[in-house]
PDB file of C-alpha atoms and ligand atoms in Angstrom:
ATOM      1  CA  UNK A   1       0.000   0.000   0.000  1.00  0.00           C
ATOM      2  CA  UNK A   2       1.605   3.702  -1.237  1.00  0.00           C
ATOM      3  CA  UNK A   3       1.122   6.481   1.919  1.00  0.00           C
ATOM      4  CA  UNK A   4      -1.513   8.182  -0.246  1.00  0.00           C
ATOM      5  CA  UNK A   5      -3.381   4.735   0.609  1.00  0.00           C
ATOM      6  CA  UNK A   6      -2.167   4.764   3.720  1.00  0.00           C
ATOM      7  CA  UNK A   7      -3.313   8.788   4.802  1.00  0.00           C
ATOM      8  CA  UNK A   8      -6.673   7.630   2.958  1.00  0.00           C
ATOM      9  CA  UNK A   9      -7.509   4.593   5.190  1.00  0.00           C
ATOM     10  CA  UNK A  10      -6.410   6.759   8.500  1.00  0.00           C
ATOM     11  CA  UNK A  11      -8.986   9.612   7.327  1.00  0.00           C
ATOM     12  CA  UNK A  12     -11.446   7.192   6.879  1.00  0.00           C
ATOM     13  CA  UNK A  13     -10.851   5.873  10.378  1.00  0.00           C
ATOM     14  CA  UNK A  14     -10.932   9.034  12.205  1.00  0.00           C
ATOM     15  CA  UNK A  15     -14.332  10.129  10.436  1.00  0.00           C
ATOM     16  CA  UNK A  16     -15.825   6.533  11.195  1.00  0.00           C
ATOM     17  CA  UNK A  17     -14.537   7.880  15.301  1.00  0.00           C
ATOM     18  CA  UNK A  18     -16.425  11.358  15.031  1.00  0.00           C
ATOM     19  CA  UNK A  19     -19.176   9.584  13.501  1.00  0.00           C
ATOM     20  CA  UNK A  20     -19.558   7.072  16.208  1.00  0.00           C
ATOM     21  CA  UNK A  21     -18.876   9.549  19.123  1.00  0.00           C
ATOM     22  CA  UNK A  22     -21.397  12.018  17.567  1.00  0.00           C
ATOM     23  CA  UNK A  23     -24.243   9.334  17.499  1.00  0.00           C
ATOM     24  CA  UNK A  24     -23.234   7.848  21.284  1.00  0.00           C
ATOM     25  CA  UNK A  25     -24.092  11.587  21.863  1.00  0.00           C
ATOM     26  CA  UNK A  26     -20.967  11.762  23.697  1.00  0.00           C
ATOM     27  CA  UNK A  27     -19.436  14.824  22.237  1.00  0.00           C
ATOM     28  CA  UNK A  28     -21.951  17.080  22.152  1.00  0.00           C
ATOM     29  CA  UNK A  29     -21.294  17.239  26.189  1.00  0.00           C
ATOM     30  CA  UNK A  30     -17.685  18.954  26.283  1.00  0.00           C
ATOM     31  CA  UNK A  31     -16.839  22.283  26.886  1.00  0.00           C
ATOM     32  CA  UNK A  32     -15.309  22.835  23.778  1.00  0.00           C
ATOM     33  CA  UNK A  33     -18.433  21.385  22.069  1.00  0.00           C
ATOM     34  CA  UNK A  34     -20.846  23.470  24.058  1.00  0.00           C
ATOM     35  CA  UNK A  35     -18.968  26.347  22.934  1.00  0.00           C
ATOM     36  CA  UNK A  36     -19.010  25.752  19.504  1.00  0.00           C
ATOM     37  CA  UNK A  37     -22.817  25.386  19.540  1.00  0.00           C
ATOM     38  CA  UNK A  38     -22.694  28.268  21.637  1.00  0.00           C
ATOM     39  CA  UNK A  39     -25.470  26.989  23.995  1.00  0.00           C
ATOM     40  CA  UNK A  40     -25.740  24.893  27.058  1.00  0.00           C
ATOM     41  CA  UNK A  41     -28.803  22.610  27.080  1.00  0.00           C
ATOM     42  CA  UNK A  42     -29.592  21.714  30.572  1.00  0.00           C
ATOM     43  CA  UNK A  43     -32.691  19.102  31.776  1.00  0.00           C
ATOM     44  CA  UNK A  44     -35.177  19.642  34.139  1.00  0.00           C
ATOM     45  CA  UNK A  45     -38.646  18.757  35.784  1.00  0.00           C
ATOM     46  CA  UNK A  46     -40.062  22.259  36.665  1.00  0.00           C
ATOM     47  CA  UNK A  47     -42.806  20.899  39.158  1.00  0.00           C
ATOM     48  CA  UNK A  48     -39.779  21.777  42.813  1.00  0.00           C
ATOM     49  CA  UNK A  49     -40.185  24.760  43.806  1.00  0.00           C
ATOM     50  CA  UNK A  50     -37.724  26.439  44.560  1.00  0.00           C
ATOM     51  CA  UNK A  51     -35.234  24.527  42.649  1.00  0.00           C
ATOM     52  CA  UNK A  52     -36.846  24.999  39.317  1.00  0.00           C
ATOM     53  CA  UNK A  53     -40.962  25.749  38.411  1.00  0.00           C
ATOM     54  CA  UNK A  54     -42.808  27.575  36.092  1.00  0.00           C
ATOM     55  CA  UNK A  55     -44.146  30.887  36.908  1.00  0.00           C
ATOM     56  CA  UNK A  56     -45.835  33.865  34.497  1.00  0.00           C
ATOM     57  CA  UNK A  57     -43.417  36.297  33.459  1.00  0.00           C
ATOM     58  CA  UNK A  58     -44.810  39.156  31.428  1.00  0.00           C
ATOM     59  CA  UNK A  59     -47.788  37.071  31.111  1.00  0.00           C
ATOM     60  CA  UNK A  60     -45.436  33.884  29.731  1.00  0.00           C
ATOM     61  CA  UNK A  61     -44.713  30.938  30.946  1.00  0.00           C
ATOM     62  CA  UNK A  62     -41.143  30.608  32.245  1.00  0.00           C
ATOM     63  CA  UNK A  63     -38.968  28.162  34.147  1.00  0.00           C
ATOM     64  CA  UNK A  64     -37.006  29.876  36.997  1.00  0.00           C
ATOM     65  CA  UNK A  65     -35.830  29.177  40.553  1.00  0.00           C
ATOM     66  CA  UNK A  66     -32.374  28.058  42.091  1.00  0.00           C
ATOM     67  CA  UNK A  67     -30.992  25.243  39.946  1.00  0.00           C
ATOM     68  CA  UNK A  68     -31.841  27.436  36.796  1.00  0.00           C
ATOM     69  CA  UNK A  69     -29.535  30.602  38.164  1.00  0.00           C
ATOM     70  CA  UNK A  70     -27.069  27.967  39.108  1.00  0.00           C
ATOM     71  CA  UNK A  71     -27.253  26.889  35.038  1.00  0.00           C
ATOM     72  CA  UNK A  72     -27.380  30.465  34.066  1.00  0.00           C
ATOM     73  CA  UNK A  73     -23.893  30.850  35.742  1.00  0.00           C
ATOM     74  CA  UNK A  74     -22.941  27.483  34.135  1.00  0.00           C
ATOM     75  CA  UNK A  75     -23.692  28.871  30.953  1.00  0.00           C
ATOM     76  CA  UNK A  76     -22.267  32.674  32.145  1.00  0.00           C
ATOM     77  CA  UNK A  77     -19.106  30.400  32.957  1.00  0.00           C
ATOM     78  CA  UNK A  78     -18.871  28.691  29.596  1.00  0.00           C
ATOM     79  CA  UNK A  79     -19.636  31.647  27.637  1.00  0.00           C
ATOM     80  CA  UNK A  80     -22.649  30.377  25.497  1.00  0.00           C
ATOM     81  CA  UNK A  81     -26.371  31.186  26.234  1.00  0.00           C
ATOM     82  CA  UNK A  82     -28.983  28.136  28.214  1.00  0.00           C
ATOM     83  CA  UNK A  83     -31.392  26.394  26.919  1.00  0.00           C
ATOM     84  CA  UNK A  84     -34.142  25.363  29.604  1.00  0.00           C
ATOM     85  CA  UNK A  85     -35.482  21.522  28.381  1.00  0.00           C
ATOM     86  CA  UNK A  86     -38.348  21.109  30.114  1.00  0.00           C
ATOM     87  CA  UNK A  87     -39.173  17.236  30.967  1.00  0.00           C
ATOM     88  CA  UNK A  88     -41.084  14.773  33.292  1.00  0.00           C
ATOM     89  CA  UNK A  89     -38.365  13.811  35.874  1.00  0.00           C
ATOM     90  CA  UNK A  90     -38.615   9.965  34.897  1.00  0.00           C
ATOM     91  CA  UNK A  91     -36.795  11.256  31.097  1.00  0.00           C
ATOM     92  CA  UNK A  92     -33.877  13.576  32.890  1.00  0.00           C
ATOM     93  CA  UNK A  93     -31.487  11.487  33.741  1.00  0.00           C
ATOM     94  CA  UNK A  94     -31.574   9.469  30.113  1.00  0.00           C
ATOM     95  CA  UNK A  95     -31.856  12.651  28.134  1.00  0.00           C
ATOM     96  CA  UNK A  96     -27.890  13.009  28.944  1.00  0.00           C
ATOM     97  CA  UNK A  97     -27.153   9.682  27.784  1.00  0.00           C
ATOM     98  CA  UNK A  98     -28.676  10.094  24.794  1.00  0.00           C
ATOM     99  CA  UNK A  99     -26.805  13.237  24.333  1.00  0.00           C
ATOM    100  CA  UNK A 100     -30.552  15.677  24.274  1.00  0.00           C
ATOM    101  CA  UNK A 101     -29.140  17.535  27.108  1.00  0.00           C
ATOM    102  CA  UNK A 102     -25.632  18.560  28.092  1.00  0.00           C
ATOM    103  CA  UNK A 103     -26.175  18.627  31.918  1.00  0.00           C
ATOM    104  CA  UNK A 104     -29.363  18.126  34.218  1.00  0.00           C
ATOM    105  CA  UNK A 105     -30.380  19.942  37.268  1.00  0.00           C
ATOM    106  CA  UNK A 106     -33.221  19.183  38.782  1.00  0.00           C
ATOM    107  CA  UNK A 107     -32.830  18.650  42.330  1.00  0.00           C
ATOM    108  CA  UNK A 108     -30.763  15.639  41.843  1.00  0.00           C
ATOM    109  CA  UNK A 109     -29.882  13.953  44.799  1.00  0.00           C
ATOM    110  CA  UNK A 110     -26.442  11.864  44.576  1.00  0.00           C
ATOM    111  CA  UNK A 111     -26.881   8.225  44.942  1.00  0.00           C
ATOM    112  CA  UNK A 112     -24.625   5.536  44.445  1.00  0.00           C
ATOM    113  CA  UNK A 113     -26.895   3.592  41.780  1.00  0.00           C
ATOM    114  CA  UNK A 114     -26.855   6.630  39.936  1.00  0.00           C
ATOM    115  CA  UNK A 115     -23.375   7.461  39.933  1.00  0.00           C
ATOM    116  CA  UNK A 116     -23.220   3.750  38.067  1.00  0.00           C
ATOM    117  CA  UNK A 117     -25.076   5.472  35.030  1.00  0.00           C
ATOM    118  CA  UNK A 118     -24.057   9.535  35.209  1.00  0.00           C
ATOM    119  CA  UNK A 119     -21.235  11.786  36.733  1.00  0.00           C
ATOM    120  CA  UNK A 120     -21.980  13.923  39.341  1.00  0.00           C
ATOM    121  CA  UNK A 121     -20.882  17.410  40.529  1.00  0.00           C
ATOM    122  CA  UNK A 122     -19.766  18.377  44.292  1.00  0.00           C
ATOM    123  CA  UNK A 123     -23.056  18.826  46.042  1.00  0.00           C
ATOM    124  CA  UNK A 124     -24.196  22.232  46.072  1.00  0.00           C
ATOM    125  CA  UNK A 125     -27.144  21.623  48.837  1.00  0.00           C
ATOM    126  CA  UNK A 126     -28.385  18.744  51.546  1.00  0.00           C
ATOM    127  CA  UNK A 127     -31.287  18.016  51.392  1.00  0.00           C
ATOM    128  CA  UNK A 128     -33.303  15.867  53.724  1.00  0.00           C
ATOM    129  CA  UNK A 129     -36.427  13.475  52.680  1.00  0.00           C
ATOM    130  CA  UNK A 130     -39.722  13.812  54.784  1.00  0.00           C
ATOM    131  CA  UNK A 131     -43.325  12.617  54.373  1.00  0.00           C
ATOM    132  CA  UNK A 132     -46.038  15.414  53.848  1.00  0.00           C
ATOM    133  CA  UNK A 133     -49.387  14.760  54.937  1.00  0.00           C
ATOM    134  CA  UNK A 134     -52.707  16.411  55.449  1.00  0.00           C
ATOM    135  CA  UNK A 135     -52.387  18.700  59.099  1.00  0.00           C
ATOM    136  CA  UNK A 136     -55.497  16.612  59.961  1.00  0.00           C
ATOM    137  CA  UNK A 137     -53.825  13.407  60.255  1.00  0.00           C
ATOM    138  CA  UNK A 138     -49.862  14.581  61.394  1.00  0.00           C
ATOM    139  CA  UNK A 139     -50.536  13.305  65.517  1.00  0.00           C
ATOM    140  CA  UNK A 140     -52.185   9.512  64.138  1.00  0.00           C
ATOM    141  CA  UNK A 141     -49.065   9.418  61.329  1.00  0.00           C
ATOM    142  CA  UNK A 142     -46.005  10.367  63.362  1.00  0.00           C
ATOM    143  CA  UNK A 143     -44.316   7.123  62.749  1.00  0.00           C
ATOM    144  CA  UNK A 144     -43.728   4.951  59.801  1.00  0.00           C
ATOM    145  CA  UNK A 145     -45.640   2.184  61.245  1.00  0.00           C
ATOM    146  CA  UNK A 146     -49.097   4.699  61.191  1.00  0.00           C
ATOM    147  CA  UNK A 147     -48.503   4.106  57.306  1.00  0.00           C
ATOM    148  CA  UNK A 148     -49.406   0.582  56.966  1.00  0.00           C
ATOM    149  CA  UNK A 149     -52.049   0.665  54.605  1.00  0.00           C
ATOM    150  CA  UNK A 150     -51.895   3.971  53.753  1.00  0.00           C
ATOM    151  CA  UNK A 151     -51.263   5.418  50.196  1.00  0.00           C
ATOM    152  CA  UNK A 152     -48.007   6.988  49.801  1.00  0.00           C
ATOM    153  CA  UNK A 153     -47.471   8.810  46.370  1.00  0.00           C
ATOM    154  CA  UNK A 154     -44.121   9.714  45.105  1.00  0.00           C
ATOM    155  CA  UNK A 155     -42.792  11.520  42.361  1.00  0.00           C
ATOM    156  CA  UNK A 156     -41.434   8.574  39.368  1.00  0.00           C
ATOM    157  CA  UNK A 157     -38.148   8.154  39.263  1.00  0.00           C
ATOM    158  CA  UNK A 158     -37.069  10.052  42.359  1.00  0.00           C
ATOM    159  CA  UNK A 159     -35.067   8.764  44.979  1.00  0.00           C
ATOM    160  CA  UNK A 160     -38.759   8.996  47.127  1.00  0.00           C
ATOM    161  CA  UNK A 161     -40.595   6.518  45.432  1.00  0.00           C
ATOM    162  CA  UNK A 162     -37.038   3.964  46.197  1.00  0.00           C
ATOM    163  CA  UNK A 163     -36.796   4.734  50.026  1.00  0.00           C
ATOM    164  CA  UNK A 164     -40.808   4.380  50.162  1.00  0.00           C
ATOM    165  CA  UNK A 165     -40.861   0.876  48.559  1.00  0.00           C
ATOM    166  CA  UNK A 166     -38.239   0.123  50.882  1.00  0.00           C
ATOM    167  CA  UNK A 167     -39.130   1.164  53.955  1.00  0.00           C
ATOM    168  CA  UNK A 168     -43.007   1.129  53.763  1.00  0.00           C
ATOM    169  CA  UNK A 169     -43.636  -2.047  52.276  1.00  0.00           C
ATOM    170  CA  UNK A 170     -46.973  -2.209  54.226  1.00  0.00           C
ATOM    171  CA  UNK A 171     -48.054   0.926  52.608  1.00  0.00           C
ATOM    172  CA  UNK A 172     -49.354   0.962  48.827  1.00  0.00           C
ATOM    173  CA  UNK A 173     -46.961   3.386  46.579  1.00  0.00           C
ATOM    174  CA  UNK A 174     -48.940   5.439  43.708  1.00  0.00           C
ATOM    175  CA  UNK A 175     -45.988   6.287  41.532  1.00  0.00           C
ATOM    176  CA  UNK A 176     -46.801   9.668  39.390  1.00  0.00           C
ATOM    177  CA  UNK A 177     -45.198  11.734  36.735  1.00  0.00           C
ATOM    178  CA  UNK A 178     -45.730  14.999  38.232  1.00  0.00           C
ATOM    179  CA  UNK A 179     -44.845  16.593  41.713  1.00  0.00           C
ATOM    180  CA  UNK A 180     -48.403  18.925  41.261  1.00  0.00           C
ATOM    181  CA  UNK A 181     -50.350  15.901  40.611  1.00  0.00           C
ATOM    182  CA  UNK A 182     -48.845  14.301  43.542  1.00  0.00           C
ATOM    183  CA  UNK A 183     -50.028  17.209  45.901  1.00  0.00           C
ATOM    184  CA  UNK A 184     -52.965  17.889  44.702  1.00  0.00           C
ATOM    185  CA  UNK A 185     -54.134  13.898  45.235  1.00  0.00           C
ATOM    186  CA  UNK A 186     -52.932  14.491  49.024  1.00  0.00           C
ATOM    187  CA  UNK A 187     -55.423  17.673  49.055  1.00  0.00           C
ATOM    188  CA  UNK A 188     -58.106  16.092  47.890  1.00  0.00           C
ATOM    189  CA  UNK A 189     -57.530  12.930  49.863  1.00  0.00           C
ATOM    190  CA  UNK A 190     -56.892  10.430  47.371  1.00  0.00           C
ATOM    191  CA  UNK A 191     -53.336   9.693  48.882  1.00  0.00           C
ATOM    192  CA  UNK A 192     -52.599  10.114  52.672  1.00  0.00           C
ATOM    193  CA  UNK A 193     -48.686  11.604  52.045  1.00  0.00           C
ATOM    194  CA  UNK A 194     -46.405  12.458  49.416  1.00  0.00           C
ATOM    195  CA  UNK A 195     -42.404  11.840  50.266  1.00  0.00           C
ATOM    196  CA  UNK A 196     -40.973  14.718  48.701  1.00  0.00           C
ATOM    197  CA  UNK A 197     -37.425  16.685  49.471  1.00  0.00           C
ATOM    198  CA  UNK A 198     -37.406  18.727  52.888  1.00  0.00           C
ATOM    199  CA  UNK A 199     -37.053  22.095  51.122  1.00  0.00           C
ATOM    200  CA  UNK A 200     -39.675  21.534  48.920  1.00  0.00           C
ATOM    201  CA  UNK A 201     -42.558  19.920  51.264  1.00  0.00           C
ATOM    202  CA  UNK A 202     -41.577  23.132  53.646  1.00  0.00           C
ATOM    203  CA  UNK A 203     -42.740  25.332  50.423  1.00  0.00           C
ATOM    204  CA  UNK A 204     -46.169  23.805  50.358  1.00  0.00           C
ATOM    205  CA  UNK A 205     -46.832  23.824  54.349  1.00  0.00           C
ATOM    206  CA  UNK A 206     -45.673  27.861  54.455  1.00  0.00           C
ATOM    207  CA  UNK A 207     -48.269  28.222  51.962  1.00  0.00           C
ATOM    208  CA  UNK A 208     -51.148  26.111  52.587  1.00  0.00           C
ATOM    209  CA  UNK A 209     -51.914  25.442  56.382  1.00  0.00           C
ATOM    210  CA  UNK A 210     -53.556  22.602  55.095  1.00  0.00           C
ATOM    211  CA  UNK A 211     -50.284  20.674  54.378  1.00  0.00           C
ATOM    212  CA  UNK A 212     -48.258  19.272  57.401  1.00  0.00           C
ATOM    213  CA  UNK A 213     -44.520  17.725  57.932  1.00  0.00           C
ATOM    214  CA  UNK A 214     -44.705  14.533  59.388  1.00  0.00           C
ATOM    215  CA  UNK A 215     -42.577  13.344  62.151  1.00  0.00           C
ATOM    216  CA  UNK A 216     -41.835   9.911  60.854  1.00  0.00           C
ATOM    217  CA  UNK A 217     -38.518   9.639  59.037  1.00  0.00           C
ATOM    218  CA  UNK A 218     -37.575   8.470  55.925  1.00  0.00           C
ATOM    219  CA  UNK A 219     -33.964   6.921  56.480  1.00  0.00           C
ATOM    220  CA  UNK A 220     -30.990   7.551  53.769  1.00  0.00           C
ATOM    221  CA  UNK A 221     -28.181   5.384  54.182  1.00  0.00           C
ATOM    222  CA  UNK A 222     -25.797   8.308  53.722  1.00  0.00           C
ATOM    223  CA  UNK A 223     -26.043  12.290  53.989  1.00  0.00           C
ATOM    224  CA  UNK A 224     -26.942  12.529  49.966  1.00  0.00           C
ATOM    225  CA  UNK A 225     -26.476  15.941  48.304  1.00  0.00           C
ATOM    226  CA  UNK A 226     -28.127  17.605  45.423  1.00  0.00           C
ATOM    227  CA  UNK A 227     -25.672  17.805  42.692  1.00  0.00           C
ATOM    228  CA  UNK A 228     -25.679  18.534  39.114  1.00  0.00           C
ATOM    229  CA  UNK A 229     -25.232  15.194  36.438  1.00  0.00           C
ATOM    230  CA  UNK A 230     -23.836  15.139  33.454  1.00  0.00           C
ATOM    231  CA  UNK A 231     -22.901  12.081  30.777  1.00  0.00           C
ATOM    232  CA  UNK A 232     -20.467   9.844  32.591  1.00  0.00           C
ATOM    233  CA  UNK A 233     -17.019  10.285  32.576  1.00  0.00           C
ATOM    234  CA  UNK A 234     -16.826  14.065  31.598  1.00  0.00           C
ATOM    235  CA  UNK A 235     -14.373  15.309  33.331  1.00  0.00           C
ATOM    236  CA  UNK A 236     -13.494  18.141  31.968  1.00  0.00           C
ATOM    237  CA  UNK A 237     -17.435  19.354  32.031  1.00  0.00           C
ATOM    238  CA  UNK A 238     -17.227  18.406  35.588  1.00  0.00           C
ATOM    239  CA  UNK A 239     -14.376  20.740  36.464  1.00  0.00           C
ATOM    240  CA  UNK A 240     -16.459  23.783  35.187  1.00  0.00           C
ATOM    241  CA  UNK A 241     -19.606  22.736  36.416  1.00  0.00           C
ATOM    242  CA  UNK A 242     -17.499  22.001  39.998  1.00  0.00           C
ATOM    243  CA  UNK A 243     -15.951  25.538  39.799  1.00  0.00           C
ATOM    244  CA  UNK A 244     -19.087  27.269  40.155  1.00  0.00           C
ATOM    245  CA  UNK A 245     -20.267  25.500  42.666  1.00  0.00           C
ATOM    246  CA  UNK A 246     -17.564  26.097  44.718  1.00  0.00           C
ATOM    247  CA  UNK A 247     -17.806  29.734  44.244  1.00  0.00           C
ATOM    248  CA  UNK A 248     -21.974  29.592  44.452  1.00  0.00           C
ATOM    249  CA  UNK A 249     -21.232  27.668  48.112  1.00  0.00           C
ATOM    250  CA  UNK A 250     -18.441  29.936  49.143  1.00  0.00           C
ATOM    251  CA  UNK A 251     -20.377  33.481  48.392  1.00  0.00           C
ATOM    252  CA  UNK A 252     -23.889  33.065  49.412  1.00  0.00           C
ATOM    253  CA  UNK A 253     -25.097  33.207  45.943  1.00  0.00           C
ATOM    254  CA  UNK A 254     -26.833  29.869  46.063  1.00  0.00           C
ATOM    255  CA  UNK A 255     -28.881  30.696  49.511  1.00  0.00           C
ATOM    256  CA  UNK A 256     -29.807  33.723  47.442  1.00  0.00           C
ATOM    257  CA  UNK A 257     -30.973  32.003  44.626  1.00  0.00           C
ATOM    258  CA  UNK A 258     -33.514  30.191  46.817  1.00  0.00           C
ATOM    259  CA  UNK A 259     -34.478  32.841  49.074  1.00  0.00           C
ATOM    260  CA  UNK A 260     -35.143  34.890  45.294  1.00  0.00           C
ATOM    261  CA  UNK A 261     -37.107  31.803  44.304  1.00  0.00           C
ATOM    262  CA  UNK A 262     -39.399  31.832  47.122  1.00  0.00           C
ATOM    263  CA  UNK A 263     -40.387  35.393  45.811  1.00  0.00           C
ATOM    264  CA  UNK A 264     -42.077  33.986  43.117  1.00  0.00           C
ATOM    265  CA  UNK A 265     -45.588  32.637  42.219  1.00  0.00           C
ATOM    266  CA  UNK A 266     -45.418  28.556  41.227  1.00  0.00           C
ATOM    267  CA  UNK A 267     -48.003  27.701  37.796  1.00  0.00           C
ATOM    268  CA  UNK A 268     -48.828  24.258  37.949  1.00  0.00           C
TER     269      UNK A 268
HETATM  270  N1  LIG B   1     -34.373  14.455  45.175  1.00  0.00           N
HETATM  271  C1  LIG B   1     -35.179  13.535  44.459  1.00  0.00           C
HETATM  272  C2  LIG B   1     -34.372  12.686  43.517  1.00  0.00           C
HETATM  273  O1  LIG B   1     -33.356  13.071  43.033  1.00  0.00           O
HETATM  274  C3  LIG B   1     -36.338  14.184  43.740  1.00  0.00           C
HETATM  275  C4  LIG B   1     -36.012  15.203  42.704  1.00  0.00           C
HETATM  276  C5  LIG B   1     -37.226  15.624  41.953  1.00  0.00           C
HETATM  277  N2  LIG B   1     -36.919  16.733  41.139  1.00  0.00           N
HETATM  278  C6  LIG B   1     -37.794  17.413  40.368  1.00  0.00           C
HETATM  279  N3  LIG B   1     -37.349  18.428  39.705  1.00  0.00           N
HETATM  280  N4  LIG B   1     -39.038  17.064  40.327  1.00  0.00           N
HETATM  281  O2  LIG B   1     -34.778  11.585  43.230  1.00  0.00           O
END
């Protein structure tokens, strides 16, 4: 075989590479690629206030609230505007493998089978996991064996609906796509509790005296943070997506992000 032959076959090669890393999705994810498309596309389930929600702005719907400034400075960091995908929270953590979205913020808490699948950022909040109930009923369910029989509903997906199916295997478990749909059966009394995120259940019960905490724990293995995720292995998206956190922590800026979010009005 002459060179020309050679050079020829090892083109070939390297566009058979691109080709195959574009349709893994894989490269759409790295800084340099974000740049060059000169947006950063970031996945989220806007039904957690106040990590991210929809609210009316100049009579439009937008998303907003903490995890979206956090992007915005993502995006600020990179250089390249952000693009708000709006999803159920059961297609967020898939729409990074299959390359849809570059990162995903959406309250994410860090567990270990998830690491398996994406890479996470440093935590940028804890979170804890409670169970909310009607204020009627929070003195006869104060532990988790007043649940047995009861109807728990938890958000699909979420780290919730797991620790439920472990831990209240007496109880039945109504598994829904949306957050709002999972409220508004506990207000109507079609479920007796939703397990939800601490920050979030505390935005429903300082708004609707209706809506209690209960006392009966939910137990995490470890202290699990709320982190960003991104495809696996990108590392070098994980060091700029790391950096702001650590500057978001250090500054106040995320603590103002959510006390800002709590200024606004949720749209279900
Ligand atoms: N922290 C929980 C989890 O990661 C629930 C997150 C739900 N987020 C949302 N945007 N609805 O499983």
């Amino acid at each position: 075989m002459n060179l020309n032959k050679i050079l020829k076959k090892v083109g070939l090669l390297a566009l058979g590479l691109t080709l195959t890393a574009c349709a893994s999705g894989s490269e759409t994810a790295s800084p340099e690629a974000i740049q060059a498309k000169g947006k950063l596309v970031v996945a989220t389930s806007p039904d957690y206030a106040p990590f991210e929600f929809q609210t009316l702005i100049d009579g439009k719907n937008q998303v907003v609230g903490a995890d979206i400034s956090l992007a915005q400075d993502i995006a600020d960091e990179l250089g390249v505007d952000l693009e708000v995908s709006a999803m159920s929270f059961d297609n967020v953590l898939t729409s990074l493998s299959s390359g849809k979205a570059d990162l995903a913020l959406a309250g994410l808490s860090k567990t270990p089978e998830r690491e398996e699948v994406v890479t996470f950022s440093d935590s940028y909040y804890e979170n804890g996991r409670v169970l909310l109930v009607r204020s009627e009923d929070k003195a006869a369910l104060k532990s988790l064996d007043n649940f047995k029989g009861k109807k728990i509903a938890a958000q699909k997906g979420t780290l919730e609906e797991q620790l439920v199916k472990e831990q209240l295997i007496s109880s039945e478990v109504i598994s829904l796509q949306a957050m709002g749909e999972a409220i508004n059966e506990l207000v109507t009394g079609k479920v007796d509790a939703v397990a939800i995120d601490q920050a979030v259940a505390t935005g429903y019960t300082s708004q609707n005296d209706k809506l209690a905490i209960s006392d009966a724990e939910l137990k995490t293995q470890e202290t699990i943070g709320t982190a960003v995720a991104m495809q696996k292995g990108n590392e070098e998206l994980e060091a700029v997506v790391n950096k702001v956190i650590a500057k978001v922590k250090k500054d106040g800026s995320y603590a103002k992000y959510l006390e800002e979010a709590s200024t606004y009005t949720v749209v279900e």
